[in-house]
mmCIF file of C-alpha atoms in Angstrom:
data_model
loop_
_atom_site.group_PDB
_atom_site.id
_atom_site.type_symbol
_atom_site.label_atom_id
_atom_site.label_comp_id
_atom_site.label_asym_id
_atom_site.label_seq_id
_atom_site.Cartn_x
_atom_site.Cartn_y
_atom_site.Cartn_z
ATOM 1 C CA UNK A 116 80.666 129.055 -15.684
ATOM 2 C CA UNK A 117 78.671 131.714 -13.749
ATOM 3 C CA UNK A 118 76.902 128.481 -11.788
ATOM 4 C CA UNK A 119 80.313 127.279 -10.722
ATOM 5 C CA UNK A 120 82.003 130.814 -9.372
ATOM 6 C CA UNK A 121 79.230 130.861 -6.467
ATOM 7 C CA UNK A 122 80.144 127.586 -4.949
ATOM 8 C CA UNK A 123 83.383 127.856 -4.806
ATOM 9 C CA UNK A 124 82.786 131.539 -3.257
ATOM 10 C CA UNK A 125 80.761 129.564 -0.582
ATOM 11 C CA UNK A 126 83.374 127.506 0.806
ATOM 12 C CA UNK A 127 85.264 130.121 2.575
ATOM 13 C CA UNK A 128 82.069 132.025 3.783
ATOM 14 C CA UNK A 129 81.441 128.592 5.562
ATOM 15 C CA UNK A 130 84.686 128.381 7.651
ATOM 16 C CA UNK A 131 84.458 131.802 8.738
ATOM 17 C CA UNK A 132 81.328 131.056 10.098
ATOM 18 C CA UNK A 133 82.477 128.240 11.657
ATOM 19 C CA UNK A 134 85.216 129.755 13.285
ATOM 20 C CA UNK A 135 83.265 132.591 14.343
ATOM 21 C CA UNK A 136 80.322 130.271 16.299
ATOM 22 C CA UNK A 137 83.457 128.271 18.164
ATOM 23 C CA UNK A 138 84.773 131.871 19.265
ATOM 24 C CA UNK A 139 81.212 133.137 20.649
ATOM 25 C CA UNK A 140 79.182 130.303 21.225
ATOM 26 C CA UNK A 141 80.988 127.345 21.508
ATOM 27 C CA UNK A 142 81.360 124.795 24.238
ATOM 28 C CA UNK A 143 84.079 126.153 26.815
ATOM 29 C CA UNK A 144 87.126 124.761 27.968
ATOM 30 C CA UNK A 145 87.161 123.249 31.031
ATOM 31 C CA UNK A 146 88.948 125.233 33.578
ATOM 32 C CA UNK A 147 92.284 124.567 35.303
ATOM 33 C CA UNK A 148 91.546 122.852 38.690
ATOM 34 C CA UNK A 149 92.959 125.419 41.738
ATOM 35 C CA UNK A 150 95.225 123.801 44.050
ATOM 36 C CA UNK A 151 93.423 122.719 47.661
ATOM 37 C CA UNK A 152 93.785 125.400 51.056
ATOM 38 C CA UNK A 153 93.983 123.281 54.173
ATOM 39 C CA UNK A 154 92.323 125.429 56.636
ATOM 40 C CA UNK A 155 94.589 126.595 60.000
ATOM 41 C CA UNK A 156 91.470 125.077 62.203
ATOM 42 C CA UNK A 157 91.869 122.067 60.487
ATOM 43 C CA UNK A 158 95.574 121.499 61.156
ATOM 44 C CA UNK A 159 96.353 122.653 64.832
ATOM 45 C CA UNK A 160 97.091 120.111 66.866
ATOM 46 C CA UNK A 161 94.505 118.944 69.707
ATOM 47 C CA UNK A 162 96.594 119.866 73.033
ATOM 48 C CA UNK A 163 95.712 117.777 76.433
ATOM 49 C CA UNK A 164 94.733 119.497 79.457
ATOM 50 C CA UNK A 165 96.541 121.486 82.070
ATOM 51 C CA UNK A 166 95.760 120.774 85.235
ATOM 52 C CA UNK A 167 97.545 123.760 87.345
ATOM 53 C CA UNK A 168 96.737 122.826 90.674
ATOM 54 C CA UNK A 169 94.503 120.070 92.841
ATOM 55 C CA UNK A 170 93.349 120.938 96.723
ATOM 56 C CA UNK A 171 91.035 119.834 99.433
ATOM 57 C CA UNK A 172 90.359 122.188 101.866
ATOM 58 C CA UNK A 173 88.162 121.528 104.986
ATOM 59 C CA UNK A 174 85.847 124.287 106.944
ATOM 60 C CA UNK A 175 87.391 124.512 110.101
ATOM 61 C CA UNK A 176 89.135 128.107 111.121
ATOM 62 C CA UNK A 177 93.003 127.978 110.256
ATOM 63 C CA UNK A 178 92.566 124.289 109.235
ATOM 64 C CA UNK A 179 95.513 122.814 107.147
ATOM 65 C CA UNK A 180 95.157 122.060 103.980
ATOM 66 C CA UNK A 181 94.462 118.162 102.690
ATOM 67 C CA UNK A 182 93.880 117.150 106.310
ATOM 68 C CA UNK A 183 90.896 115.603 107.025
ATOM 69 C CA UNK A 184 89.164 114.411 110.249
ATOM 70 C CA UNK A 185 87.168 111.012 110.214
ATOM 71 C CA UNK A 186 83.947 111.578 108.144
ATOM 72 C CA UNK A 187 84.865 114.875 107.583
ATOM 73 C CA UNK A 188 83.798 116.336 103.873
ATOM 74 C CA UNK A 189 86.641 118.685 102.100
ATOM 75 C CA UNK A 190 85.944 120.823 99.359
ATOM 76 C CA UNK A 191 88.310 119.744 96.382
ATOM 77 C CA UNK A 192 89.320 122.247 93.282
ATOM 78 C CA UNK A 193 90.947 121.645 90.104
ATOM 79 C CA UNK A 194 92.380 124.237 88.669
ATOM 80 C CA UNK A 195 92.212 123.542 85.097
ATOM 81 C CA UNK A 196 92.935 124.999 81.382
ATOM 82 C CA UNK A 197 92.733 124.185 77.815
ATOM 83 C CA UNK A 198 93.553 125.596 74.937
ATOM 84 C CA UNK A 199 90.892 124.271 72.226
ATOM 85 C CA UNK A 200 88.096 123.570 74.623
ATOM 86 C CA UNK A 201 86.104 125.331 77.161
ATOM 87 C CA UNK A 202 86.527 123.989 80.828
ATOM 88 C CA UNK A 203 82.838 123.022 81.168
ATOM 89 C CA UNK A 204 83.345 120.689 77.947
ATOM 90 C CA UNK A 205 85.931 119.173 79.805
ATOM 91 C CA UNK A 206 85.030 115.576 81.330
ATOM 92 C CA UNK A 207 86.335 115.216 84.572
ATOM 93 C CA UNK A 208 86.502 111.777 86.114
ATOM 94 C CA UNK A 209 87.194 111.702 90.115
ATOM 95 C CA UNK A 210 88.186 108.579 92.040
ATOM 96 C CA UNK A 211 89.977 108.206 95.246
ATOM 97 C CA UNK A 212 91.485 105.218 97.627
ATOM 98 C CA UNK A 213 89.493 106.176 100.423
ATOM 99 C CA UNK A 214 86.211 107.764 101.126
ATOM 100 C CA UNK A 215 84.019 109.196 98.318
ATOM 101 C CA UNK A 216 82.903 111.944 96.580
ATOM 102 C CA UNK A 217 79.850 113.688 95.118
ATOM 103 C CA UNK A 218 79.142 116.066 92.783
ATOM 104 C CA UNK A 219 80.958 116.704 88.947
ATOM 105 C CA UNK A 220 83.014 119.298 87.576
ATOM 106 C CA UNK A 221 86.042 120.540 88.400
ATOM 107 C CA UNK A 222 85.245 121.270 92.188
ATOM 108 C CA UNK A 223 83.832 118.867 94.347
ATOM 109 C CA UNK A 224 82.990 117.446 97.576
ATOM 110 C CA UNK A 225 85.232 114.493 98.865
ATOM 111 C CA UNK A 226 84.203 112.715 102.311
ATOM 112 C CA UNK A 227 86.472 110.832 104.415
ATOM 113 C CA UNK A 228 85.838 107.267 105.659
ATOM 114 C CA UNK A 229 83.920 107.718 109.083
ATOM 115 C CA UNK A 230 86.191 105.511 110.740
ATOM 116 C CA UNK A 231 89.723 105.730 111.018
ATOM 117 C CA UNK A 232 91.699 103.072 113.175
ATOM 118 C CA UNK A 233 94.835 104.525 112.791
ATOM 119 C CA UNK A 234 96.033 107.679 110.545
ATOM 120 C CA UNK A 235 95.887 107.303 106.801
ATOM 121 C CA UNK A 236 96.780 108.799 103.556
ATOM 122 C CA UNK A 237 93.874 109.175 101.067
ATOM 123 C CA UNK A 238 94.928 109.236 97.392
ATOM 124 C CA UNK A 239 92.804 111.860 95.568
ATOM 125 C CA UNK A 240 93.028 111.175 91.366
ATOM 126 C CA UNK A 241 91.536 113.399 89.043
ATOM 127 C CA UNK A 242 91.520 112.425 85.464
ATOM 128 C CA UNK A 243 90.237 115.004 82.802
ATOM 129 C CA UNK A 244 89.389 113.995 79.447
ATOM 130 C CA UNK A 245 89.280 116.352 75.916
ATOM 131 C CA UNK A 246 88.619 113.787 72.833
ATOM 132 C CA UNK A 247 91.580 111.900 72.621
ATOM 133 C CA UNK A 248 93.433 113.967 74.753
ATOM 134 C CA UNK A 249 93.559 112.946 78.796
ATOM 135 C CA UNK A 250 95.847 114.312 81.637
ATOM 136 C CA UNK A 251 95.639 112.579 85.443
ATOM 137 C CA UNK A 252 96.669 114.380 89.117
ATOM 138 C CA UNK A 253 96.559 113.258 92.312
ATOM 139 C CA UNK A 254 96.542 114.919 95.865
ATOM 140 C CA UNK A 255 97.569 112.757 98.916
ATOM 141 C CA UNK A 256 94.886 113.687 101.890
ATOM 142 C CA UNK A 257 96.058 113.052 105.419
ATOM 143 C CA UNK A 258 92.917 111.342 107.297
ATOM 144 C CA UNK A 259 93.132 111.200 110.910
ATOM 145 C CA UNK A 260 90.531 110.716 114.048
ATOM 146 C CA UNK A 261 91.390 114.213 115.617
ATOM 147 C CA UNK A 262 89.340 113.686 119.230
ATOM 148 C CA UNK A 263 90.706 109.774 119.378
ATOM 149 C CA UNK A 264 94.059 110.667 118.846
ATOM 150 C CA UNK A 265 94.977 113.448 120.868
ATOM 151 C CA UNK A 266 93.075 112.120 123.736
ATOM 152 C CA UNK A 267 95.067 108.891 123.415
ATOM 153 C CA UNK A 268 98.190 110.551 123.371
ATOM 154 C CA UNK A 269 97.157 112.762 126.283
ATOM 155 C CA UNK A 270 96.412 109.840 128.600
ATOM 156 C CA UNK A 271 99.199 107.964 127.489
ATOM 157 C CA UNK A 272 101.317 111.007 128.934
ATOM 158 C CA UNK A 273 99.406 111.231 132.411
ATOM 159 C CA UNK A 274 99.834 107.060 132.990
ATOM 160 C CA UNK A 275 103.492 106.985 132.000
ATOM 161 C CA UNK A 276 103.978 110.246 134.055
ATOM 162 C CA UNK A 277 101.698 108.435 136.900
ATOM 163 C CA UNK A 278 104.119 105.293 136.807
ATOM 164 C CA UNK A 279 107.509 106.185 138.445
ATOM 165 C CA UNK A 280 109.483 103.618 136.741
ATOM 166 C CA UNK A 281 108.703 104.757 133.148
ATOM 167 C CA UNK A 282 111.423 107.134 132.208
ATOM 168 C CA UNK A 283 111.556 110.507 131.363
ATOM 169 C CA UNK A 284 112.350 110.287 127.515
ATOM 170 C CA UNK A 285 109.688 107.711 127.501
ATOM 171 C CA UNK A 286 107.120 109.990 129.239
ATOM 172 C CA UNK A 287 107.909 112.588 126.940
ATOM 173 C CA UNK A 288 108.163 110.762 123.420
ATOM 174 C CA UNK A 289 104.787 112.468 122.104
ATOM 175 C CA UNK A 290 105.598 115.904 122.688
ATOM 176 C CA UNK A 291 106.791 118.310 120.125
ATOM 177 C CA UNK A 292 110.766 119.161 120.542
ATOM 178 C CA UNK A 293 110.927 123.083 120.516
ATOM 179 C CA UNK A 294 107.261 123.597 121.584
ATOM 180 C CA UNK A 295 107.087 126.474 123.660
ATOM 181 C CA UNK A 296 105.824 123.927 126.849
ATOM 182 C CA UNK A 297 108.094 121.209 125.965
ATOM 183 C CA UNK A 298 111.105 122.072 128.219
ATOM 184 C CA UNK A 299 109.116 123.355 131.286
ATOM 185 C CA UNK A 300 107.230 120.025 131.158
ATOM 186 C CA UNK A 301 110.652 117.910 130.511
ATOM 187 C CA UNK A 302 111.658 119.581 133.666
ATOM 188 C CA UNK A 303 108.522 119.225 135.837
ATOM 189 C CA UNK A 304 108.659 115.411 135.028
ATOM 190 C CA UNK A 305 112.578 115.167 135.916
ATOM 191 C CA UNK A 306 112.067 116.988 139.489
ATOM 192 C CA UNK A 307 108.730 114.609 140.153
ATOM 193 C CA UNK A 308 110.985 111.496 139.571
ATOM 194 C CA UNK A 309 113.809 112.819 141.672
ATOM 195 C CA UNK A 310 111.045 113.549 144.483
ATOM 196 C CA UNK A 311 108.193 111.551 144.183
ATOM 197 C CA UNK A 312 107.124 108.003 144.470
ATOM 198 C CA UNK A 313 103.730 107.664 142.609
ATOM 199 C CA UNK A 314 101.522 105.498 144.801
ATOM 200 C CA UNK A 315 97.959 105.315 143.304
ATOM 201 C CA UNK A 316 96.603 106.939 140.525
ATOM 202 C CA UNK A 317 92.730 108.061 139.304
ATOM 203 C CA UNK A 318 92.263 109.124 135.740
ATOM 204 C CA UNK A 319 89.218 109.354 134.017
ATOM 205 C CA UNK A 320 88.622 109.438 130.191
ATOM 206 C CA UNK A 321 89.432 112.957 128.330
ATOM 207 C CA UNK A 322 87.447 115.363 126.866
ATOM 208 C CA UNK A 323 89.230 117.016 123.743
ATOM 209 C CA UNK A 324 88.323 119.926 121.255
ATOM 210 C CA UNK A 325 90.051 120.771 118.326
ATOM 211 C CA UNK A 326 90.288 124.252 117.174
ATOM 212 C CA UNK A 327 93.119 124.904 114.801
ATOM 213 C CA UNK A 328 95.136 127.695 116.043
ATOM 214 C CA UNK A 329 92.790 127.832 119.005
ATOM 215 C CA UNK A 330 93.436 128.574 122.417
ATOM 216 C CA UNK A 331 92.805 125.662 125.483
ATOM 217 C CA UNK A 332 90.932 127.904 128.447
ATOM 218 C CA UNK A 333 93.050 127.287 131.635
ATOM 219 C CA UNK A 334 95.412 129.763 131.566
ATOM 220 C CA UNK A 335 94.747 130.531 127.363
ATOM 221 C CA UNK A 336 97.484 128.222 126.404
ATOM 222 C CA UNK A 337 97.691 127.776 122.124
ATOM 223 C CA UNK A 338 96.857 124.409 120.791
ATOM 224 C CA UNK A 339 95.250 123.372 117.759
ATOM 225 C CA UNK A 340 93.504 120.715 120.240
ATOM 226 C CA UNK A 341 93.019 120.780 123.934
ATOM 227 C CA UNK A 342 92.296 117.571 126.234
ATOM 228 C CA UNK A 343 91.312 117.721 129.662
ATOM 229 C CA UNK A 344 91.161 114.888 131.995
ATOM 230 C CA UNK A 345 90.570 114.725 135.884
ATOM 231 C CA UNK A 346 93.224 113.272 137.859
ATOM 232 C CA UNK A 347 93.828 112.166 141.177
ATOM 233 C CA UNK A 348 97.645 111.009 142.620
ATOM 234 C CA UNK A 349 98.712 109.825 145.576
ATOM 235 C CA UNK A 350 102.649 110.118 146.321
ATOM 236 C CA UNK A 351 104.992 109.823 149.113
ATOM 237 C CA UNK A 352 107.997 112.080 149.327
ATOM 238 C CA UNK A 353 111.416 110.656 148.475
ATOM 239 C CA UNK A 354 113.020 109.640 151.433
ATOM 240 C CA UNK A 355 110.878 110.941 153.730
ATOM 241 C CA UNK A 356 108.321 108.785 152.766
ATOM 242 C CA UNK A 357 105.327 111.925 153.591
ATOM 243 C CA UNK A 358 102.097 111.251 152.032
ATOM 244 C CA UNK A 359 100.376 113.908 149.657
ATOM 245 C CA UNK A 360 97.127 113.307 147.572
ATOM 246 C CA UNK A 361 96.175 116.134 144.811
ATOM 247 C CA UNK A 362 93.228 115.950 142.484
ATOM 248 C CA UNK A 363 92.068 117.992 139.789
ATOM 249 C CA UNK A 364 92.408 118.297 136.054
ATOM 250 C CA UNK A 365 95.484 117.947 133.662
ATOM 251 C CA UNK A 366 95.164 119.778 130.559
ATOM 252 C CA UNK A 367 96.783 118.828 127.767
ATOM 253 C CA UNK A 368 97.732 121.534 124.440
ATOM 254 C CA UNK A 369 98.343 119.581 121.194
ATOM 255 C CA UNK A 370 99.604 120.716 117.926
ATOM 256 C CA UNK A 371 99.278 119.413 114.472
ATOM 257 C CA UNK A 372 102.554 119.378 112.836
ATOM 258 C CA UNK A 373 104.542 117.142 110.213
ATOM 259 C CA UNK A 374 101.412 115.558 108.976
ATOM 260 C CA UNK A 375 100.719 114.489 112.578
ATOM 261 C CA UNK A 376 99.744 115.377 116.159
ATOM 262 C CA UNK A 377 101.964 116.289 118.978
ATOM 263 C CA UNK A 378 101.925 117.474 122.720
ATOM 264 C CA UNK A 379 102.962 120.811 123.385
ATOM 265 C CA UNK A 380 102.095 121.847 126.703
ATOM 266 C CA UNK A 381 100.513 120.227 130.172
ATOM 267 C CA UNK A 382 98.739 122.551 132.784
ATOM 268 C CA UNK A 383 97.731 121.106 136.250
ATOM 269 C CA UNK A 384 94.566 122.978 137.599
ATOM 270 C CA UNK A 385 93.976 121.340 141.338
ATOM 271 C CA UNK A 386 94.337 121.201 144.951
ATOM 272 C CA UNK A 387 95.780 119.483 147.410
ATOM 273 C CA UNK A 388 93.724 116.741 149.600
ATOM 274 C CA UNK A 389 96.114 116.248 152.308
ATOM 275 C CA UNK A 390 99.545 116.590 152.772
ATOM 276 C CA UNK A 391 102.463 119.169 153.144
ATOM 277 C CA UNK A 392 101.399 120.640 149.224
ATOM 278 C CA UNK A 393 105.278 120.486 148.105
ATOM 279 C CA UNK A 394 103.353 118.541 144.957
ATOM 280 C CA UNK A 395 100.799 120.719 144.598
ATOM 281 C CA UNK A 396 103.000 123.209 144.271
ATOM 282 C CA UNK A 397 105.306 121.925 141.816
ATOM 283 C CA UNK A 398 102.147 120.956 139.707
ATOM 284 C CA UNK A 399 101.144 124.583 139.996
ATOM 285 C CA UNK A 400 104.803 125.600 138.879
ATOM 286 C CA UNK A 401 104.710 127.835 142.415
ATOM 287 C CA UNK A 402 107.776 128.776 144.030
ATOM 288 C CA UNK A 403 108.797 125.970 146.811
ATOM 289 C CA UNK A 404 108.704 127.412 150.413
ATOM 290 C CA UNK A 405 112.469 127.851 152.302
ATOM 291 C CA UNK A 406 113.493 125.357 154.148
ATOM 292 C CA UNK A 407 115.451 127.672 156.716
#
């Protein structure tokens, strides 16, 4: 009987030990997974770059922006910002309808075509790329051959003035209305048409200088460009037929307005070769002698 009792008492002890082992050294339960968290950086969308401004500027003093002479080099600058990417890590792609670029990044140089048979508008185009985002901006640059255009207009004016059959309005068609010398020159042409007949003319090629917001040397006349031509006129006075010859230099001041060149003023710096000097005094804008 005693031997059977010891076996029965051992069973509860084994169960107790098993329970103690499970609580202290058994295999742990698998942890409950925590919910995943998405970082703020990975959830922020990549916004496109912003091109706040695009400018092109030449080196002449007081030169208007976005204006180029034939073959002239302009500095082109883009004001660019990006919310996520430094500007030096953006991609800048420059192109144009005429001329050529040099350099890279937000500030480059653009050279106008060397030959400009007529004024043209060149479209400068910038594309800024940031990964899958891109933005485009364009700028219109007016390209002229300043010396040729101003010289041609001044020569045309003097040629028309030298032809007595050309109407006053045609003679003055390239003068800017309201410019400081336009009214005086219109009056001069009208007086010459009423009182003189042009017989012959010598008109030499012009010498043209361009200096924006500058001064023409003779009588210190304002202008963005100056054209000076040697002229010799032979005229007959109406109705007497009196012959008069004058020769000298005619200075024409030009201004750049409204994206084109205009004439503004004409001044005569010459002398009387023969005759009474009536035409000479008129061209010099001097009082005529009294007929009494």
